[in-house]
């Protein structure tokens, strides 16, 4: 089985290196085929490992080589395939394989075709390192690799000029943000990278605390010894680790980068939101569950923050017009659900929702990519409409994924999302349950708001061939639809594997004892399904009643302005953090760096230079004078030695 482990791990790296050889060459179709084939190989190896772990309950643990060996410090390059990591491996490789195949069509005419696949495969390799490592140091290496690759991919079209943002956030006449605010892929990439580096510092502090107090970073050693530490120290470790998770999974206040990350190519968005970057934070909390179990107060904070983010992101999606940002807000909201489950101790439920969410969310992003291609990269849903006639397959697949996202039986989202609501209710966290229940209705509404705007109603795009904005909608390549089909099937059926999933992962994850009677369980299912169906029905009703521009009357309301401006959080961050920090940096540069530090350093250099200039008079080239100076020097040294001897 070790061979399959190394195949799953290193196949994406091989693909990345092969693609990199042709990075500056014109498009080579075989680059996309080879990288996709190697990802498919990793997927097959991961599925074989999944069946092996499920059937034998045997964990595969290998040490590839020593890494850091200094004194008592011994950190190896080791990898583990257990019930938790193998689930993540399967999810990552399935989604990544289909994204690679989809990208062959999406990036068909892009000059950076070869370079894109090199970055994309490196992204997957970094995530596999993160998932499969058997220690916190290896996890951190993969963690930073994911951050680097996200920077490369979000800013892939770095050559693009800043463009005016088309979201309602900036179009609102009451917005406090500049109507000329602009963003570029380069800016979005830097924002994501820097914001994650800030959060990663917290995670690094947590890892240092673990090593300083336990003397090891190996999961098995750390989890065995963590209970022997003081309670306050465990709280600090848990908090610092979660700060890192907040950055990767874009939890408040590190959430601003996620929506702007949509500036990258759409397959990148699918990979970031479904299988790699943002799921890493949830995985960290699940992986380190034995630390968080000891400090339930930290867990409850995580759950509360998750519920806050879930409903906050869902409300922002209600008024957004940027198709990819609506789906991005949806990801942010669903991550909140996962953190609620993990925070309340239901780690296997969080992992289950992570898996089901990956399938329907990747379909939504890939479908959005199809729509953008069909509409000449148009992203504003108000400039679409009626596309079902031209893109029937994409419309069907995205509708199925939206139903799954809304949590309608018997699709995958129903099983995992209802479990989280059951956990919240059974844990007596009734306020959290209420927040998530309301969020379920909002999710259903904005999901079908998107579907109705894009695929139904009036064709709100130019049909005039003389118009510069002329659109010619068309379905994408058949192989692209074929790549989306397995993900759509899993979006329907993944929830049916709940019992097998529970049987496997609860071998290593704790089982939360939830006291919910049968009657209460069915009542929870009924009310959750009712609000989800009501959200869908209301979206369809409003669309058919008011036409494609329903909700226009709300634009003058305070609530609309609040949501359109993302609760003014970007504005506050700019005024409270970014601008003061910039001014402080300028003062530090002009007053401290130039006037104090540079003056001191320059004075030292000038003093030494002047001493040298004065000493040059001794160098006349005359041998007699040189001997005199040498004699004087010897005398001074002897006197100094004598003085030192007397002092002793």
PDB file of N, CA and C in Angstrom, residues 503-540:
ATOM      1  N   UNK A 503     -19.275   4.913  10.041  1.00  0.00           N
ATOM      2  CA  UNK A 503     -18.630   3.682  10.502  1.00  0.00           C
ATOM      3  C   UNK A 503     -17.113   3.778  10.381  1.00  0.00           C
ATOM      4  N   UNK A 504     -16.633   4.453   9.336  1.00  0.00           N
ATOM      5  CA  UNK A 504     -15.189   4.523   9.106  1.00  0.00           C
ATOM      6  C   UNK A 504     -14.524   5.601   9.949  1.00  0.00           C
ATOM      7  N   UNK A 505     -14.993   6.853   9.858  1.00  0.00           N
ATOM      8  CA  UNK A 505     -14.246   7.962  10.457  1.00  0.00           C
ATOM      9  C   UNK A 505     -14.364   8.004  11.976  1.00  0.00           C
ATOM     10  N   UNK A 506     -15.416   7.415  12.527  1.00  0.00           N
ATOM     11  CA  UNK A 506     -15.545   7.445  13.991  1.00  0.00           C
ATOM     12  C   UNK A 506     -14.580   6.467  14.665  1.00  0.00           C
ATOM     13  N   UNK A 507     -13.785   5.752  13.873  1.00  0.00           N
ATOM     14  CA  UNK A 507     -12.704   4.952  14.459  1.00  0.00           C
ATOM     15  C   UNK A 507     -11.617   5.854  15.020  1.00  0.00           C
ATOM     16  N   UNK A 508     -11.494   7.076  14.468  1.00  0.00           N
ATOM     17  CA  UNK A 508     -10.439   7.992  14.922  1.00  0.00           C
ATOM     18  C   UNK A 508     -10.990   9.331  15.398  1.00  0.00           C
ATOM     19  N   UNK A 509     -12.238   9.634  15.087  1.00  0.00           N
ATOM     20  CA  UNK A 509     -12.836  10.888  15.528  1.00  0.00           C
ATOM     21  C   UNK A 509     -13.856  10.611  16.622  1.00  0.00           C
ATOM     22  N   UNK A 510     -13.936  11.486  17.616  1.00  0.00           N
ATOM     23  CA  UNK A 510     -14.894  11.257  18.708  1.00  0.00           C
ATOM     24  C   UNK A 510     -16.334  11.362  18.221  1.00  0.00           C
ATOM     25  N   UNK A 511     -17.207  10.601  18.859  1.00  0.00           N
ATOM     26  CA  UNK A 511     -18.630  10.619  18.532  1.00  0.00           C
ATOM     27  C   UNK A 511     -19.346  11.475  19.575  1.00  0.00           C
ATOM     28  N   UNK A 512     -19.970  12.540  19.130  1.00  0.00           N
ATOM     29  CA  UNK A 512     -20.685  13.421  20.049  1.00  0.00           C
ATOM     30  C   UNK A 512     -21.997  12.775  20.456  1.00  0.00           C
ATOM     31  N   UNK A 513     -22.219  12.701  21.743  1.00  0.00           N
ATOM     32  CA  UNK A 513     -23.444  12.095  22.260  1.00  0.00           C
ATOM     33  C   UNK A 513     -24.573  13.120  22.210  1.00  0.00           C
ATOM     34  N   UNK A 514     -25.452  12.987  21.228  1.00  0.00           N
ATOM     35  CA  UNK A 514     -26.540  13.941  21.034  1.00  0.00           C
ATOM     36  C   UNK A 514     -27.850  13.296  21.482  1.00  0.00           C
ATOM     37  N   UNK A 515     -28.523  13.961  22.377  1.00  0.00           N
ATOM     38  CA  UNK A 515     -29.788  13.428  22.892  1.00  0.00           C
ATOM     39  C   UNK A 515     -30.952  14.098  22.164  1.00  0.00           C
ATOM     40  N   UNK A 516     -31.362  13.503  21.065  1.00  0.00           N
ATOM     41  CA  UNK A 516     -32.501  14.000  20.306  1.00  0.00           C
ATOM     42  C   UNK A 516     -33.447  12.824  20.076  1.00  0.00           C
ATOM     43  N   UNK A 517     -34.674  12.961  20.513  1.00  0.00           N
ATOM     44  CA  UNK A 517     -35.639  11.878  20.335  1.00  0.00           C
ATOM     45  C   UNK A 517     -36.012  11.738  18.870  1.00  0.00           C
ATOM     46  N   UNK A 518     -36.620  10.610  18.547  1.00  0.00           N
ATOM     47  CA  UNK A 518     -37.019  10.364  17.159  1.00  0.00           C
ATOM     48  C   UNK A 518     -38.003  11.425  16.677  1.00  0.00           C
ATOM     49  N   UNK A 519     -38.957  11.768  17.532  1.00  0.00           N
ATOM     50  CA  UNK A 519     -39.931  12.787  17.146  1.00  0.00           C
ATOM     51  C   UNK A 519     -39.283  14.134  16.902  1.00  0.00           C
ATOM     52  N   UNK A 520     -38.341  14.500  17.788  1.00  0.00           N
ATOM     53  CA  UNK A 520     -37.633  15.774  17.618  1.00  0.00           C
ATOM     54  C   UNK A 520     -36.814  15.763  16.342  1.00  0.00           C
ATOM     55  N   UNK A 521     -36.179  14.623  16.058  1.00  0.00           N
ATOM     56  CA  UNK A 521     -35.364  14.510  14.846  1.00  0.00           C
ATOM     57  C   UNK A 521     -36.202  14.800  13.602  1.00  0.00           C
ATOM     58  N   UNK A 522     -37.365  14.147  13.502  1.00  0.00           N
ATOM     59  CA  UNK A 522     -38.199  14.342  12.314  1.00  0.00           C
ATOM     60  C   UNK A 522     -38.798  15.747  12.274  1.00  0.00           C
ATOM     61  N   UNK A 523     -39.037  16.320  13.428  1.00  0.00           N
ATOM     62  CA  UNK A 523     -39.524  17.704  13.460  1.00  0.00           C
ATOM     63  C   UNK A 523     -38.452  18.658  12.942  1.00  0.00           C
ATOM     64  N   UNK A 524     -37.188  18.415  13.330  1.00  0.00           N
ATOM     65  CA  UNK A 524     -36.085  19.248  12.844  1.00  0.00           C
ATOM     66  C   UNK A 524     -35.934  19.117  11.330  1.00  0.00           C
ATOM     67  N   UNK A 525     -36.029  17.878  10.850  1.00  0.00           N
ATOM     68  CA  UNK A 525     -35.945  17.654   9.400  1.00  0.00           C
ATOM     69  C   UNK A 525     -37.059  18.400   8.683  1.00  0.00           C
ATOM     70  N   UNK A 526     -38.264  18.346   9.243  1.00  0.00           N
ATOM     71  CA  UNK A 526     -39.425  18.973   8.605  1.00  0.00           C
ATOM     72  C   UNK A 526     -39.280  20.492   8.541  1.00  0.00           C
ATOM     73  N   UNK A 527     -38.894  21.111   9.660  1.00  0.00           N
ATOM     74  CA  UNK A 527     -38.823  22.580   9.661  1.00  0.00           C
ATOM     75  C   UNK A 527     -37.650  23.076   8.813  1.00  0.00           C
ATOM     76  N   UNK A 528     -36.549  22.324   8.795  1.00  0.00           N
ATOM     77  CA  UNK A 528     -35.410  22.728   7.966  1.00  0.00           C
ATOM     78  C   UNK A 528     -35.745  22.592   6.488  1.00  0.00           C
ATOM     79  N   UNK A 529     -36.372  21.483   6.115  1.00  0.00           N
ATOM     80  CA  UNK A 529     -36.779  21.296   4.719  1.00  0.00           C
ATOM     81  C   UNK A 529     -37.811  22.338   4.316  1.00  0.00           C
ATOM     82  N   UNK A 530     -38.683  22.689   5.257  1.00  0.00           N
ATOM     83  CA  UNK A 530     -39.731  23.666   4.954  1.00  0.00           C
ATOM     84  C   UNK A 530     -39.141  25.031   4.639  1.00  0.00           C
ATOM     85  N   UNK A 531     -38.179  25.472   5.430  1.00  0.00           N
ATOM     86  CA  UNK A 531     -37.626  26.802   5.170  1.00  0.00           C
ATOM     87  C   UNK A 531     -36.778  26.804   3.901  1.00  0.00           C
ATOM     88  N   UNK A 532     -36.120  25.661   3.602  1.00  0.00           N
ATOM     89  CA  UNK A 532     -35.335  25.583   2.365  1.00  0.00           C
ATOM     90  C   UNK A 532     -36.252  25.622   1.141  1.00  0.00           C
ATOM     91  N   UNK A 533     -37.327  24.838   1.183  1.00  0.00           N
ATOM     92  CA  UNK A 533     -38.281  24.842   0.068  1.00  0.00           C
ATOM     93  C   UNK A 533     -38.964  26.203  -0.062  1.00  0.00           C
ATOM     94  N   UNK A 534     -39.218  26.845   1.063  1.00  0.00           N
ATOM     95  CA  UNK A 534     -39.827  28.178   1.025  1.00  0.00           C
ATOM     96  C   UNK A 534     -38.888  29.184   0.372  1.00  0.00           C
ATOM     97  N   UNK A 535     -37.580  29.063   0.666  1.00  0.00           N
ATOM     98  CA  UNK A 535     -36.610  29.960   0.047  1.00  0.00           C
ATOM     99  C   UNK A 535     -36.580  29.806  -1.459  1.00  0.00           C
ATOM    100  N   UNK A 536     -36.614  28.555  -1.925  1.00  0.00           N
ATOM    101  CA  UNK A 536     -36.641  28.308  -3.370  1.00  0.00           C
ATOM    102  C   UNK A 536     -37.925  28.858  -3.988  1.00  0.00           C
ATOM    103  N   UNK A 537     -39.049  28.547  -3.360  1.00  0.00           N
ATOM    104  CA  UNK A 537     -40.342  28.993  -3.887  1.00  0.00           C
ATOM    105  C   UNK A 537     -40.424  30.513  -3.931  1.00  0.00           C
ATOM    106  N   UNK A 538     -39.916  31.178  -2.911  1.00  0.00           N
ATOM    107  CA  UNK A 538     -39.971  32.637  -2.869  1.00  0.00           C
ATOM    108  C   UNK A 538     -39.107  33.244  -3.964  1.00  0.00           C
ATOM    109  N   UNK A 539     -37.926  32.645  -4.217  1.00  0.00           N
ATOM    110  CA  UNK A 539     -37.052  33.147  -5.280  1.00  0.00           C
ATOM    111  C   UNK A 539     -37.734  33.029  -6.643  1.00  0.00           C
ATOM    112  N   UNK A 540     -38.362  31.873  -6.894  1.00  0.00           N
ATOM    113  CA  UNK A 540     -39.052  31.668  -8.172  1.00  0.00           C
ATOM    114  C   UNK A 540     -40.260  32.598  -8.284  1.00  0.00           C
TER     115      UNK A 540
END
